[in-house]
Amino acid sequence: MGEPNAKTMNGRPAAPPRSTGSTAPDGASSEERTDFWHALLRRMRTPHRPRFWFELILIAVSYKTYSLIRAAVPDQADVALGHADSVWSFEHHLHLAVEHGVNHAVNSVTWLIVGMNYYYATLHFIITIGVLVWLYFAHPGRYGPARLVLFCTTWLALIGFWAFPLAPPRLMVGGNFIDTVRVHNTWGSMSQGSLSKVSNQYAAMPSMHIGWSLWCGLTVAMLAKPLWVRIIGALYPLFTLSVIISTGNHFWLDAVGGVVCLAIGYSIVYVIYGKWVYRLPRYPENSVSAWRLFRLPSRDKTAVDQPRKP
């Protein structure tokens, strides 16, 4: 008998080489499937350059939808007022019921409270849109994830409006709070005129003034270069907190609710992208076609590596 070779071993055929990965019913090996899911995860976590027209449509449709849903939440006056009494009692139990004193003290300074009324009615939207526009042009790689944080926060707030209708302090019966917009006849209150018919007056928990302003403040403080701009960004949520309490539009516990919603929003985006949103690259990577990104490696790798014959 001859020497043992690749085909025979002790007179018996040699065992065929084992596959490095199991084969799925559709013919793809486990390695190929792993590569596919890794590629899918990499694609999800790769920021892309935003499209201006798409962002405009997305923001407009989302805000319209948010406004309709917010207004459609049943106005449960008795329940909302009962919740307000409970929140007010709980704050007294903590010895932190500061809203009444702040509301009356600031209202005594006319120029200050009128300025706060306009602050409450306008900057909530102007600053948020301004930060979004700045992100879009200056940090396109971070724009999409940061915008997603804001969207998640806002939709979580809708759940709060539905699950826990809450009257603001200015609407409490016997609370002796001052509705500063009514007293000083400044425009912008959702409780006046035709706006009161389309807006839910009992959507105080959580406070989106705090949720949005804290998002703006963190974004500016983390990404802006001039120190003075970063300081203003850090102070902006604190200014907003003083305004929502002084005008009688929120309890400070509403602000805590806004912070919780924002924290969940950041957590969701962290899970999706695998990084703190402000640690993502400033500019998106070069675009890669979906086919090249998801193409599975060829089984016959030697054929690909060999040069063609002339």
PDB file of C-alpha atoms in Angstrom:
ATOM      1  CA  MET A   1       0.000   0.000   0.000  1.00  0.00           C
ATOM      2  CA  GLY A   2       1.232   3.500  -0.691  1.00  0.00           C
ATOM      3  CA  GLU A   3       1.885   6.385   1.645  1.00  0.00           C
ATOM      4  CA  PRO A   4      -1.172   7.932   3.300  1.00  0.00           C
ATOM      5  CA  ASN A   5      -2.298  10.966   1.398  1.00  0.00           C
ATOM      6  CA  ALA A   6      -5.039  13.556   1.486  1.00  0.00           C
ATOM      7  CA  LYS A   7      -7.550  11.060   0.146  1.00  0.00           C
ATOM      8  CA  THR A   8      -6.683   8.021   2.302  1.00  0.00           C
ATOM      9  CA  MET A   9      -5.674   7.600   5.903  1.00  0.00           C
ATOM     10  CA  ASN A  10      -5.087   4.029   7.179  1.00  0.00           C
ATOM     11  CA  GLY A  11      -6.984   2.766   4.196  1.00  0.00           C
ATOM     12  CA  ARG A  12     -10.021   4.971   4.838  1.00  0.00           C
ATOM     13  CA  PRO A  13     -11.038   8.161   3.069  1.00  0.00           C
ATOM     14  CA  ALA A  14      -9.964  11.290   4.910  1.00  0.00           C
ATOM     15  CA  ALA A  15     -12.694  13.343   6.548  1.00  0.00           C
ATOM     16  CA  PRO A  16     -13.763  16.360   4.542  1.00  0.00           C
ATOM     17  CA  PRO A  17     -12.653  19.739   5.895  1.00  0.00           C
ATOM     18  CA  ARG A  18     -15.026  21.229   8.450  1.00  0.00           C
ATOM     19  CA  SER A  19     -16.813  24.454   7.712  1.00  0.00           C
ATOM     20  CA  THR A  20     -15.833  27.379   9.900  1.00  0.00           C
ATOM     21  CA  GLY A  21     -19.442  28.387  10.275  1.00  0.00           C
ATOM     22  CA  SER A  22     -22.805  26.690  10.243  1.00  0.00           C
ATOM     23  CA  THR A  23     -25.017  27.115   7.229  1.00  0.00           C
ATOM     24  CA  ALA A  24     -28.477  28.607   7.570  1.00  0.00           C
ATOM     25  CA  PRO A  25     -31.446  27.223   5.600  1.00  0.00           C
ATOM     26  CA  ASP A  26     -31.107  30.079   3.096  1.00  0.00           C
ATOM     27  CA  GLY A  27     -27.491  29.121   2.363  1.00  0.00           C
ATOM     28  CA  ALA A  28     -25.790  31.938   4.309  1.00  0.00           C
ATOM     29  CA  SER A  29     -23.234  30.951   6.935  1.00  0.00           C
ATOM     30  CA  SER A  30     -23.321  32.232  10.496  1.00  0.00           C
ATOM     31  CA  GLU A  31     -20.242  34.353   9.749  1.00  0.00           C
ATOM     32  CA  GLU A  32     -22.005  35.980   6.832  1.00  0.00           C
ATOM     33  CA  ARG A  33     -25.063  36.681   8.935  1.00  0.00           C
ATOM     34  CA  THR A  34     -22.865  38.186  11.662  1.00  0.00           C
ATOM     35  CA  ASP A  35     -21.172  40.385   9.062  1.00  0.00           C
ATOM     36  CA  PHE A  36     -24.577  41.511   7.824  1.00  0.00           C
ATOM     37  CA  TRP A  37     -25.792  42.548  11.276  1.00  0.00           C
ATOM     38  CA  HIS A  38     -22.500  44.271  12.021  1.00  0.00           C
ATOM     39  CA  ALA A  39     -22.852  46.188   8.759  1.00  0.00           C
ATOM     40  CA  LEU A  40     -26.455  47.067   9.607  1.00  0.00           C
ATOM     41  CA  LEU A  41     -25.449  48.315  13.068  1.00  0.00           C
ATOM     42  CA  ARG A  42     -22.553  50.278  11.575  1.00  0.00           C
ATOM     43  CA  ARG A  43     -24.870  51.901   9.070  1.00  0.00           C
ATOM     44  CA  MET A  44     -27.372  52.845  11.790  1.00  0.00           C
ATOM     45  CA  ARG A  45     -24.603  54.373  13.877  1.00  0.00           C
ATOM     46  CA  THR A  46     -23.033  56.303  11.009  1.00  0.00           C
ATOM     47  CA  PRO A  47     -24.411  59.880  10.916  1.00  0.00           C
ATOM     48  CA  HIS A  48     -25.337  61.128   7.454  1.00  0.00           C
ATOM     49  CA  ARG A  49     -25.534  64.616   6.036  1.00  0.00           C
ATOM     50  CA  PRO A  50     -29.081  65.926   6.570  1.00  0.00           C
ATOM     51  CA  ARG A  51     -31.202  67.058   3.634  1.00  0.00           C
ATOM     52  CA  PHE A  52     -32.541  70.570   4.108  1.00  0.00           C
ATOM     53  CA  TRP A  53     -35.893  70.017   2.386  1.00  0.00           C
ATOM     54  CA  PHE A  54     -36.494  66.820   4.329  1.00  0.00           C
ATOM     55  CA  GLU A  55     -35.730  68.497   7.643  1.00  0.00           C
ATOM     56  CA  LEU A  56     -38.129  71.354   6.938  1.00  0.00           C
ATOM     57  CA  ILE A  57     -40.933  68.936   6.101  1.00  0.00           C
ATOM     58  CA  LEU A  58     -40.122  66.713   9.075  1.00  0.00           C
ATOM     59  CA  ILE A  59     -40.103  69.573  11.562  1.00  0.00           C
ATOM     60  CA  ALA A  60     -43.294  71.113  10.155  1.00  0.00           C
ATOM     61  CA  VAL A  61     -45.210  67.827  10.094  1.00  0.00           C
ATOM     62  CA  SER A  62     -43.939  66.769  13.522  1.00  0.00           C
ATOM     63  CA  TYR A  63     -44.818  70.074  15.168  1.00  0.00           C
ATOM     64  CA  LYS A  64     -48.261  70.074  13.564  1.00  0.00           C
ATOM     65  CA  THR A  65     -48.876  66.514  14.703  1.00  0.00           C
ATOM     66  CA  TYR A  66     -47.595  67.333  18.182  1.00  0.00           C
ATOM     67  CA  SER A  67     -49.890  70.365  18.416  1.00  0.00           C
ATOM     68  CA  LEU A  68     -52.941  68.393  17.267  1.00  0.00           C
ATOM     69  CA  ILE A  69     -52.314  65.530  19.667  1.00  0.00           C
ATOM     70  CA  ARG A  70     -51.553  67.911  22.522  1.00  0.00           C
ATOM     71  CA  ALA A  71     -54.782  69.783  21.888  1.00  0.00           C
ATOM     72  CA  ALA A  72     -56.753  66.553  21.472  1.00  0.00           C
ATOM     73  CA  VAL A  73     -55.849  65.279  24.947  1.00  0.00           C
ATOM     74  CA  PRO A  74     -59.109  65.497  26.893  1.00  0.00           C
ATOM     75  CA  ASP A  75     -59.373  68.604  29.033  1.00  0.00           C
ATOM     76  CA  GLN A  76     -60.099  66.928  32.341  1.00  0.00           C
ATOM     77  CA  ALA A  77     -60.532  70.026  34.447  1.00  0.00           C
ATOM     78  CA  ASP A  78     -61.514  68.335  37.696  1.00  0.00           C
ATOM     79  CA  VAL A  79     -58.758  65.721  37.453  1.00  0.00           C
ATOM     80  CA  ALA A  80     -56.151  68.317  36.438  1.00  0.00           C
ATOM     81  CA  LEU A  81     -57.089  70.645  39.293  1.00  0.00           C
ATOM     82  CA  GLY A  82     -57.007  67.732  41.713  1.00  0.00           C
ATOM     83  CA  HIS A  83     -53.517  66.833  40.510  1.00  0.00           C
ATOM     84  CA  ALA A  84     -52.445  70.457  40.966  1.00  0.00           C
ATOM     85  CA  ASP A  85     -53.634  70.391  44.570  1.00  0.00           C
ATOM     86  CA  SER A  86     -51.700  67.157  45.119  1.00  0.00           C
ATOM     87  CA  VAL A  87     -48.503  68.548  43.616  1.00  0.00           C
ATOM     88  CA  TRP A  88     -48.850  71.743  45.650  1.00  0.00           C
ATOM     89  CA  SER A  89     -49.392  69.742  48.849  1.00  0.00           C
ATOM     90  CA  PHE A  90     -46.409  67.512  48.085  1.00  0.00           C
ATOM     91  CA  GLU A  91     -44.164  70.545  47.575  1.00  0.00           C
ATOM     92  CA  HIS A  92     -45.360  71.925  50.915  1.00  0.00           C
ATOM     93  CA  HIS A  93     -44.531  68.578  52.504  1.00  0.00           C
ATOM     94  CA  LEU A  94     -40.990  68.963  51.129  1.00  0.00           C
ATOM     95  CA  HIS A  95     -40.896  72.587  52.366  1.00  0.00           C
ATOM     96  CA  LEU A  96     -40.083  73.626  48.776  1.00  0.00           C
ATOM     97  CA  ALA A  97     -43.327  75.310  47.757  1.00  0.00           C
ATOM     98  CA  VAL A  98     -41.665  78.458  46.428  1.00  0.00           C
ATOM     99  CA  GLU A  99     -43.873  79.216  43.417  1.00  0.00           C
ATOM    100  CA  HIS A 100     -46.388  81.492  45.180  1.00  0.00           C
ATOM    101  CA  GLY A 101     -43.781  83.775  46.710  1.00  0.00           C
ATOM    102  CA  VAL A 102     -41.778  84.026  43.488  1.00  0.00           C
ATOM    103  CA  ASN A 103     -44.909  84.694  41.437  1.00  0.00           C
ATOM    104  CA  HIS A 104     -46.008  87.607  43.633  1.00  0.00           C
ATOM    105  CA  ALA A 105     -42.520  89.066  44.113  1.00  0.00           C
ATOM    106  CA  VAL A 106     -41.640  89.201  40.412  1.00  0.00           C
ATOM    107  CA  ASN A 107     -45.109  90.437  39.463  1.00  0.00           C
ATOM    108  CA  SER A 108     -44.485  93.551  41.566  1.00  0.00           C
ATOM    109  CA  VAL A 109     -41.726  94.615  39.126  1.00  0.00           C
ATOM    110  CA  THR A 110     -43.730  95.462  36.025  1.00  0.00           C
ATOM    111  CA  TRP A 111     -40.932  95.701  33.455  1.00  0.00           C
ATOM    112  CA  LEU A 112     -39.454  92.410  34.646  1.00  0.00           C
ATOM    113  CA  ILE A 113     -42.647  90.365  34.601  1.00  0.00           C
ATOM    114  CA  VAL A 114     -43.727  91.780  31.226  1.00  0.00           C
ATOM    115  CA  GLY A 115     -40.345  90.811  29.804  1.00  0.00           C
ATOM    116  CA  MET A 116     -40.782  87.319  31.248  1.00  0.00           C
ATOM    117  CA  ASN A 117     -44.220  87.037  29.674  1.00  0.00           C
ATOM    118  CA  TYR A 118     -42.749  87.684  26.229  1.00  0.00           C
ATOM    119  CA  TYR A 119     -39.786  85.427  27.011  1.00  0.00           C
ATOM    120  CA  TYR A 120     -42.200  82.587  27.788  1.00  0.00           C
ATOM    121  CA  ALA A 121     -44.248  83.161  24.643  1.00  0.00           C
ATOM    122  CA  THR A 122     -41.410  83.504  22.122  1.00  0.00           C
ATOM    123  CA  LEU A 123     -37.958  82.217  23.051  1.00  0.00           C
ATOM    124  CA  HIS A 124     -39.224  78.668  23.582  1.00  0.00           C
ATOM    125  CA  PHE A 125     -39.566  78.407  19.795  1.00  0.00           C
ATOM    126  CA  ILE A 126     -37.031  80.946  18.534  1.00  0.00           C
ATOM    127  CA  ILE A 127     -34.046  79.588  20.472  1.00  0.00           C
ATOM    128  CA  THR A 128     -34.876  75.947  19.748  1.00  0.00           C
ATOM    129  CA  ILE A 129     -35.198  76.553  16.012  1.00  0.00           C
ATOM    130  CA  GLY A 130     -32.049  78.678  16.054  1.00  0.00           C
ATOM    131  CA  VAL A 131     -30.015  75.892  17.691  1.00  0.00           C
ATOM    132  CA  LEU A 132     -31.362  73.366  15.174  1.00  0.00           C
ATOM    133  CA  VAL A 133     -30.331  75.603  12.273  1.00  0.00           C
ATOM    134  CA  TRP A 134     -26.881  76.154  13.791  1.00  0.00           C
ATOM    135  CA  LEU A 135     -26.409  72.415  14.251  1.00  0.00           C
ATOM    136  CA  TYR A 136     -27.503  71.756  10.683  1.00  0.00           C
ATOM    137  CA  PHE A 137     -24.803  73.992   9.193  1.00  0.00           C
ATOM    138  CA  ALA A 138     -22.005  73.842  11.808  1.00  0.00           C
ATOM    139  CA  HIS A 139     -22.317  70.224  13.021  1.00  0.00           C
ATOM    140  CA  PRO A 140     -24.074  68.215  10.289  1.00  0.00           C
ATOM    141  CA  GLY A 141     -22.759  64.914  11.632  1.00  0.00           C
ATOM    142  CA  ARG A 142     -24.366  65.543  15.029  1.00  0.00           C
ATOM    143  CA  TYR A 143     -27.525  67.192  13.777  1.00  0.00           C
ATOM    144  CA  GLY A 144     -29.553  64.033  13.149  1.00  0.00           C
ATOM    145  CA  PRO A 145     -28.825  62.364  16.503  1.00  0.00           C
ATOM    146  CA  ALA A 146     -29.341  65.624  18.438  1.00  0.00           C
ATOM    147  CA  ARG A 147     -32.597  66.276  16.618  1.00  0.00           C
ATOM    148  CA  LEU A 148     -33.708  62.740  17.488  1.00  0.00           C
ATOM    149  CA  VAL A 149     -33.126  63.500  21.183  1.00  0.00           C
ATOM    150  CA  LEU A 150     -35.447  66.486  20.892  1.00  0.00           C
ATOM    151  CA  PHE A 151     -38.102  64.442  19.081  1.00  0.00           C
ATOM    152  CA  CYS A 152     -38.003  61.615  21.633  1.00  0.00           C
ATOM    153  CA  THR A 153     -38.298  64.120  24.467  1.00  0.00           C
ATOM    154  CA  THR A 154     -41.296  65.792  22.880  1.00  0.00           C
ATOM    155  CA  TRP A 155     -43.184  62.571  22.201  1.00  0.00           C
ATOM    156  CA  LEU A 156     -42.562  61.383  25.742  1.00  0.00           C
ATOM    157  CA  ALA A 157     -44.102  64.650  26.919  1.00  0.00           C
ATOM    158  CA  LEU A 158     -47.278  63.809  25.011  1.00  0.00           C
ATOM    159  CA  ILE A 159     -47.574  60.646  27.057  1.00  0.00           C
ATOM    160  CA  GLY A 160     -47.215  62.734  30.195  1.00  0.00           C
ATOM    161  CA  PHE A 161     -49.941  65.156  29.081  1.00  0.00           C
ATOM    162  CA  TRP A 162     -52.304  62.239  28.504  1.00  0.00           C
ATOM    163  CA  ALA A 163     -51.427  60.207  31.601  1.00  0.00           C
ATOM    164  CA  PHE A 164     -51.198  63.051  34.114  1.00  0.00           C
ATOM    165  CA  PRO A 165     -53.296  66.100  33.223  1.00  0.00           C
ATOM    166  CA  LEU A 166     -52.153  68.926  35.446  1.00  0.00           C
ATOM    167  CA  ALA A 167     -53.426  72.469  35.853  1.00  0.00           C
ATOM    168  CA  PRO A 168     -50.741  75.176  36.069  1.00  0.00           C
ATOM    169  CA  PRO A 169     -50.580  77.214  39.287  1.00  0.00           C
ATOM    170  CA  ARG A 170     -52.271  80.225  37.658  1.00  0.00           C
ATOM    171  CA  LEU A 171     -55.451  78.123  37.130  1.00  0.00           C
ATOM    172  CA  MET A 172     -55.639  76.670  40.629  1.00  0.00           C
ATOM    173  CA  VAL A 173     -58.829  77.386  42.546  1.00  0.00           C
ATOM    174  CA  GLY A 174     -57.997  79.256  45.738  1.00  0.00           C
ATOM    175  CA  GLY A 175     -54.277  79.163  45.060  1.00  0.00           C
ATOM    176  CA  ASN A 176     -54.090  82.966  44.877  1.00  0.00           C
ATOM    177  CA  PHE A 177     -51.591  82.811  42.010  1.00  0.00           C
ATOM    178  CA  ILE A 178     -51.369  85.659  39.509  1.00  0.00           C
ATOM    179  CA  ASP A 179     -51.884  85.007  35.801  1.00  0.00           C
ATOM    180  CA  THR A 180     -49.293  87.579  34.803  1.00  0.00           C
ATOM    181  CA  VAL A 181     -50.290  87.655  31.145  1.00  0.00           C
ATOM    182  CA  ARG A 182     -53.895  88.533  31.983  1.00  0.00           C
ATOM    183  CA  VAL A 183     -52.938  91.102  34.611  1.00  0.00           C
ATOM    184  CA  HIS A 184     -50.456  92.938  32.395  1.00  0.00           C
ATOM    185  CA  ASN A 185     -52.351  92.374  29.139  1.00  0.00           C
ATOM    186  CA  THR A 186     -49.413  90.946  27.207  1.00  0.00           C
ATOM    187  CA  TRP A 187     -50.015  88.668  24.253  1.00  0.00           C
ATOM    188  CA  GLY A 188     -48.869  85.087  24.010  1.00  0.00           C
ATOM    189  CA  SER A 189     -50.945  83.298  26.607  1.00  0.00           C
ATOM    190  CA  MET A 190     -52.552  80.028  25.558  1.00  0.00           C
ATOM    191  CA  SER A 191     -55.345  80.795  28.014  1.00  0.00           C
ATOM    192  CA  GLN A 192     -56.588  83.859  26.145  1.00  0.00           C
ATOM    193  CA  GLY A 193     -58.702  84.424  23.069  1.00  0.00           C
ATOM    194  CA  SER A 194     -59.024  81.840  20.312  1.00  0.00           C
ATOM    195  CA  LEU A 195     -55.856  80.039  21.459  1.00  0.00           C
ATOM    196  CA  SER A 196     -57.630  78.850  24.592  1.00  0.00           C
ATOM    197  CA  LYS A 197     -60.078  76.884  22.418  1.00  0.00           C
ATOM    198  CA  VAL A 198     -57.418  74.885  20.569  1.00  0.00           C
ATOM    199  CA  SER A 199     -54.860  74.429  23.318  1.00  0.00           C
ATOM    200  CA  ASN A 200     -54.957  72.021  26.216  1.00  0.00           C
ATOM    201  CA  GLN A 201     -54.844  74.154  29.347  1.00  0.00           C
ATOM    202  CA  TYR A 202     -53.953  71.173  31.531  1.00  0.00           C
ATOM    203  CA  ALA A 203     -50.715  70.019  29.889  1.00  0.00           C
ATOM    204  CA  ALA A 204     -48.273  71.325  32.474  1.00  0.00           C
ATOM    205  CA  MET A 205     -46.528  68.035  33.299  1.00  0.00           C
ATOM    206  CA  PRO A 206     -43.846  67.671  32.042  1.00  0.00           C
ATOM    207  CA  SER A 207     -42.615  71.161  31.181  1.00  0.00           C
ATOM    208  CA  MET A 208     -41.376  71.245  27.597  1.00  0.00           C
ATOM    209  CA  HIS A 209     -40.096  74.751  28.191  1.00  0.00           C
ATOM    210  CA  ILE A 210     -37.547  73.105  30.459  1.00  0.00           C
ATOM    211  CA  GLY A 211     -37.030  70.040  28.264  1.00  0.00           C
ATOM    212  CA  TRP A 212     -36.327  72.098  25.153  1.00  0.00           C
ATOM    213  CA  SER A 213     -34.321  74.814  26.898  1.00  0.00           C
ATOM    214  CA  LEU A 214     -32.102  72.253  28.631  1.00  0.00           C
ATOM    215  CA  TRP A 215     -31.518  70.526  25.276  1.00  0.00           C
ATOM    216  CA  CYS A 216     -30.549  73.891  23.774  1.00  0.00           C
ATOM    217  CA  GLY A 217     -28.329  74.748  26.738  1.00  0.00           C
ATOM    218  CA  LEU A 218     -26.485  71.432  26.717  1.00  0.00           C
ATOM    219  CA  THR A 219     -26.003  71.541  22.949  1.00  0.00           C
ATOM    220  CA  VAL A 220     -24.563  75.047  22.978  1.00  0.00           C
ATOM    221  CA  ALA A 221     -22.443  74.471  26.084  1.00  0.00           C
ATOM    222  CA  MET A 222     -20.967  71.267  24.656  1.00  0.00           C
ATOM    223  CA  LEU A 223     -20.358  72.363  21.055  1.00  0.00           C
ATOM    224  CA  ALA A 224     -19.898  76.143  20.918  1.00  0.00           C
ATOM    225  CA  LYS A 225     -16.347  77.511  20.877  1.00  0.00           C
ATOM    226  CA  PRO A 226     -16.562  81.015  22.444  1.00  0.00           C
ATOM    227  CA  LEU A 227     -16.612  80.747  26.218  1.00  0.00           C
ATOM    228  CA  TRP A 228     -19.214  83.473  26.616  1.00  0.00           C
ATOM    229  CA  VAL A 229     -21.602  81.622  24.285  1.00  0.00           C
ATOM    230  CA  ARG A 230     -21.139  78.418  26.258  1.00  0.00           C
ATOM    231  CA  ILE A 231     -21.860  80.268  29.497  1.00  0.00           C
ATOM    232  CA  ILE A 232     -25.075  81.728  28.070  1.00  0.00           C
ATOM    233  CA  GLY A 233     -26.064  78.268  26.881  1.00  0.00           C
ATOM    234  CA  ALA A 234     -25.542  76.855  30.365  1.00  0.00           C
ATOM    235  CA  LEU A 235     -27.577  79.663  31.956  1.00  0.00           C
ATOM    236  CA  TYR A 236     -30.462  79.550  29.469  1.00  0.00           C
ATOM    237  CA  PRO A 237     -32.317  76.644  31.200  1.00  0.00           C
ATOM    238  CA  LEU A 238     -31.967  78.430  34.555  1.00  0.00           C
ATOM    239  CA  PHE A 239     -33.455  81.611  33.086  1.00  0.00           C
ATOM    240  CA  THR A 240     -36.302  79.534  31.674  1.00  0.00           C
ATOM    241  CA  LEU A 241     -36.931  77.877  35.038  1.00  0.00           C
ATOM    242  CA  SER A 242     -37.256  81.266  36.714  1.00  0.00           C
ATOM    243  CA  VAL A 243     -39.668  82.421  33.986  1.00  0.00           C
ATOM    244  CA  ILE A 244     -42.043  79.435  34.102  1.00  0.00           C
ATOM    245  CA  ILE A 245     -42.329  79.753  37.889  1.00  0.00           C
ATOM    246  CA  SER A 246     -42.611  83.548  37.986  1.00  0.00           C
ATOM    247  CA  THR A 247     -45.406  83.624  35.408  1.00  0.00           C
ATOM    248  CA  GLY A 248     -47.414  80.941  37.203  1.00  0.00           C
ATOM    249  CA  ASN A 249     -47.284  78.536  34.276  1.00  0.00           C
ATOM    250  CA  HIS A 250     -45.528  75.632  36.000  1.00  0.00           C
ATOM    251  CA  PHE A 251     -44.585  74.067  39.303  1.00  0.00           C
ATOM    252  CA  TRP A 252     -40.917  73.282  39.730  1.00  0.00           C
ATOM    253  CA  LEU A 253     -41.879  69.591  39.714  1.00  0.00           C
ATOM    254  CA  ASP A 254     -43.024  70.074  36.102  1.00  0.00           C
ATOM    255  CA  ALA A 255     -39.449  71.070  35.348  1.00  0.00           C
ATOM    256  CA  VAL A 256     -38.230  67.826  36.912  1.00  0.00           C
ATOM    257  CA  GLY A 257     -40.580  65.962  34.575  1.00  0.00           C
ATOM    258  CA  GLY A 258     -39.077  67.782  31.598  1.00  0.00           C
ATOM    259  CA  VAL A 259     -35.563  66.828  32.719  1.00  0.00           C
ATOM    260  CA  VAL A 260     -36.589  63.160  33.042  1.00  0.00           C
ATOM    261  CA  CYS A 261     -38.051  63.127  29.521  1.00  0.00           C
ATOM    262  CA  LEU A 262     -34.870  64.685  28.135  1.00  0.00           C
ATOM    263  CA  ALA A 263     -32.685  62.160  29.968  1.00  0.00           C
ATOM    264  CA  ILE A 264     -34.675  59.301  28.437  1.00  0.00           C
ATOM    265  CA  GLY A 265     -34.339  60.922  25.017  1.00  0.00           C
ATOM    266  CA  TYR A 266     -30.558  61.091  25.364  1.00  0.00           C
ATOM    267  CA  SER A 267     -30.491  57.468  26.562  1.00  0.00           C
ATOM    268  CA  ILE A 268     -32.448  56.260  23.528  1.00  0.00           C
ATOM    269  CA  VAL A 269     -30.078  57.994  21.146  1.00  0.00           C
ATOM    270  CA  TYR A 270     -27.056  56.656  23.040  1.00  0.00           C
ATOM    271  CA  VAL A 271     -28.349  53.105  22.563  1.00  0.00           C
ATOM    272  CA  ILE A 272     -28.895  53.720  18.840  1.00  0.00           C
ATOM    273  CA  TYR A 273     -25.546  55.366  18.094  1.00  0.00           C
ATOM    274  CA  GLY A 274     -23.398  53.800  20.817  1.00  0.00           C
ATOM    275  CA  LYS A 275     -21.958  57.185  21.813  1.00  0.00           C
ATOM    276  CA  TRP A 276     -22.838  60.331  23.708  1.00  0.00           C
ATOM    277  CA  VAL A 277     -24.501  62.432  21.038  1.00  0.00           C
ATOM    278  CA  TYR A 278     -21.949  65.246  21.294  1.00  0.00           C
ATOM    279  CA  ARG A 279     -19.049  62.794  20.919  1.00  0.00           C
ATOM    280  CA  LEU A 280     -20.146  61.793  17.450  1.00  0.00           C
ATOM    281  CA  PRO A 281     -18.064  63.150  14.543  1.00  0.00           C
ATOM    282  CA  ARG A 282     -18.770  66.743  13.629  1.00  0.00           C
ATOM    283  CA  TYR A 283     -18.970  65.955   9.935  1.00  0.00           C
ATOM    284  CA  PRO A 284     -20.543  62.808   8.473  1.00  0.00           C
ATOM    285  CA  GLU A 285     -18.365  60.222   6.787  1.00  0.00           C
ATOM    286  CA  ASN A 286     -18.245  59.935   3.021  1.00  0.00           C
ATOM    287  CA  SER A 287     -21.476  58.453   1.787  1.00  0.00           C
ATOM    288  CA  VAL A 288     -21.340  54.789   0.862  1.00  0.00           C
ATOM    289  CA  SER A 289     -23.928  53.090  -1.295  1.00  0.00           C
ATOM    290  CA  ALA A 290     -26.196  50.660   0.505  1.00  0.00           C
ATOM    291  CA  TRP A 291     -25.139  47.831  -1.823  1.00  0.00           C
ATOM    292  CA  ARG A 292     -21.440  48.213  -1.005  1.00  0.00           C
ATOM    293  CA  LEU A 293     -22.154  48.523   2.706  1.00  0.00           C
ATOM    294  CA  PHE A 294     -24.328  45.441   2.981  1.00  0.00           C
ATOM    295  CA  ARG A 295     -22.523  43.288   0.405  1.00  0.00           C
ATOM    296  CA  LEU A 296     -21.557  39.989   2.005  1.00  0.00           C
ATOM    297  CA  PRO A 297     -17.983  38.732   1.561  1.00  0.00           C
ATOM    298  CA  SER A 298     -17.432  36.355  -1.322  1.00  0.00           C
ATOM    299  CA  ARG A 299     -16.964  32.691  -0.417  1.00  0.00           C
ATOM    300  CA  ASP A 300     -14.242  32.254  -3.016  1.00  0.00           C
ATOM    301  CA  LYS A 301     -11.865  34.932  -1.742  1.00  0.00           C
ATOM    302  CA  THR A 302      -8.870  33.579  -3.702  1.00  0.00           C
ATOM    303  CA  ALA A 303     -10.664  34.172  -6.957  1.00  0.00           C
ATOM    304  CA  VAL A 304     -11.120  37.810  -6.065  1.00  0.00           C
ATOM    305  CA  ASP A 305      -7.514  38.327  -5.022  1.00  0.00           C
ATOM    306  CA  GLN A 306      -5.952  36.681  -8.090  1.00  0.00           C
ATOM    307  CA  PRO A 307      -5.002  39.071 -10.936  1.00  0.00           C
ATOM    308  CA  ARG A 308      -6.612  38.606 -14.284  1.00  0.00           C
ATOM    309  CA  LYS A 309      -4.604  36.906 -16.979  1.00  0.00           C
ATOM    310  CA  PRO A 310      -3.635  39.128 -19.915  1.00  0.00           C
TER     311      PRO A 310
END
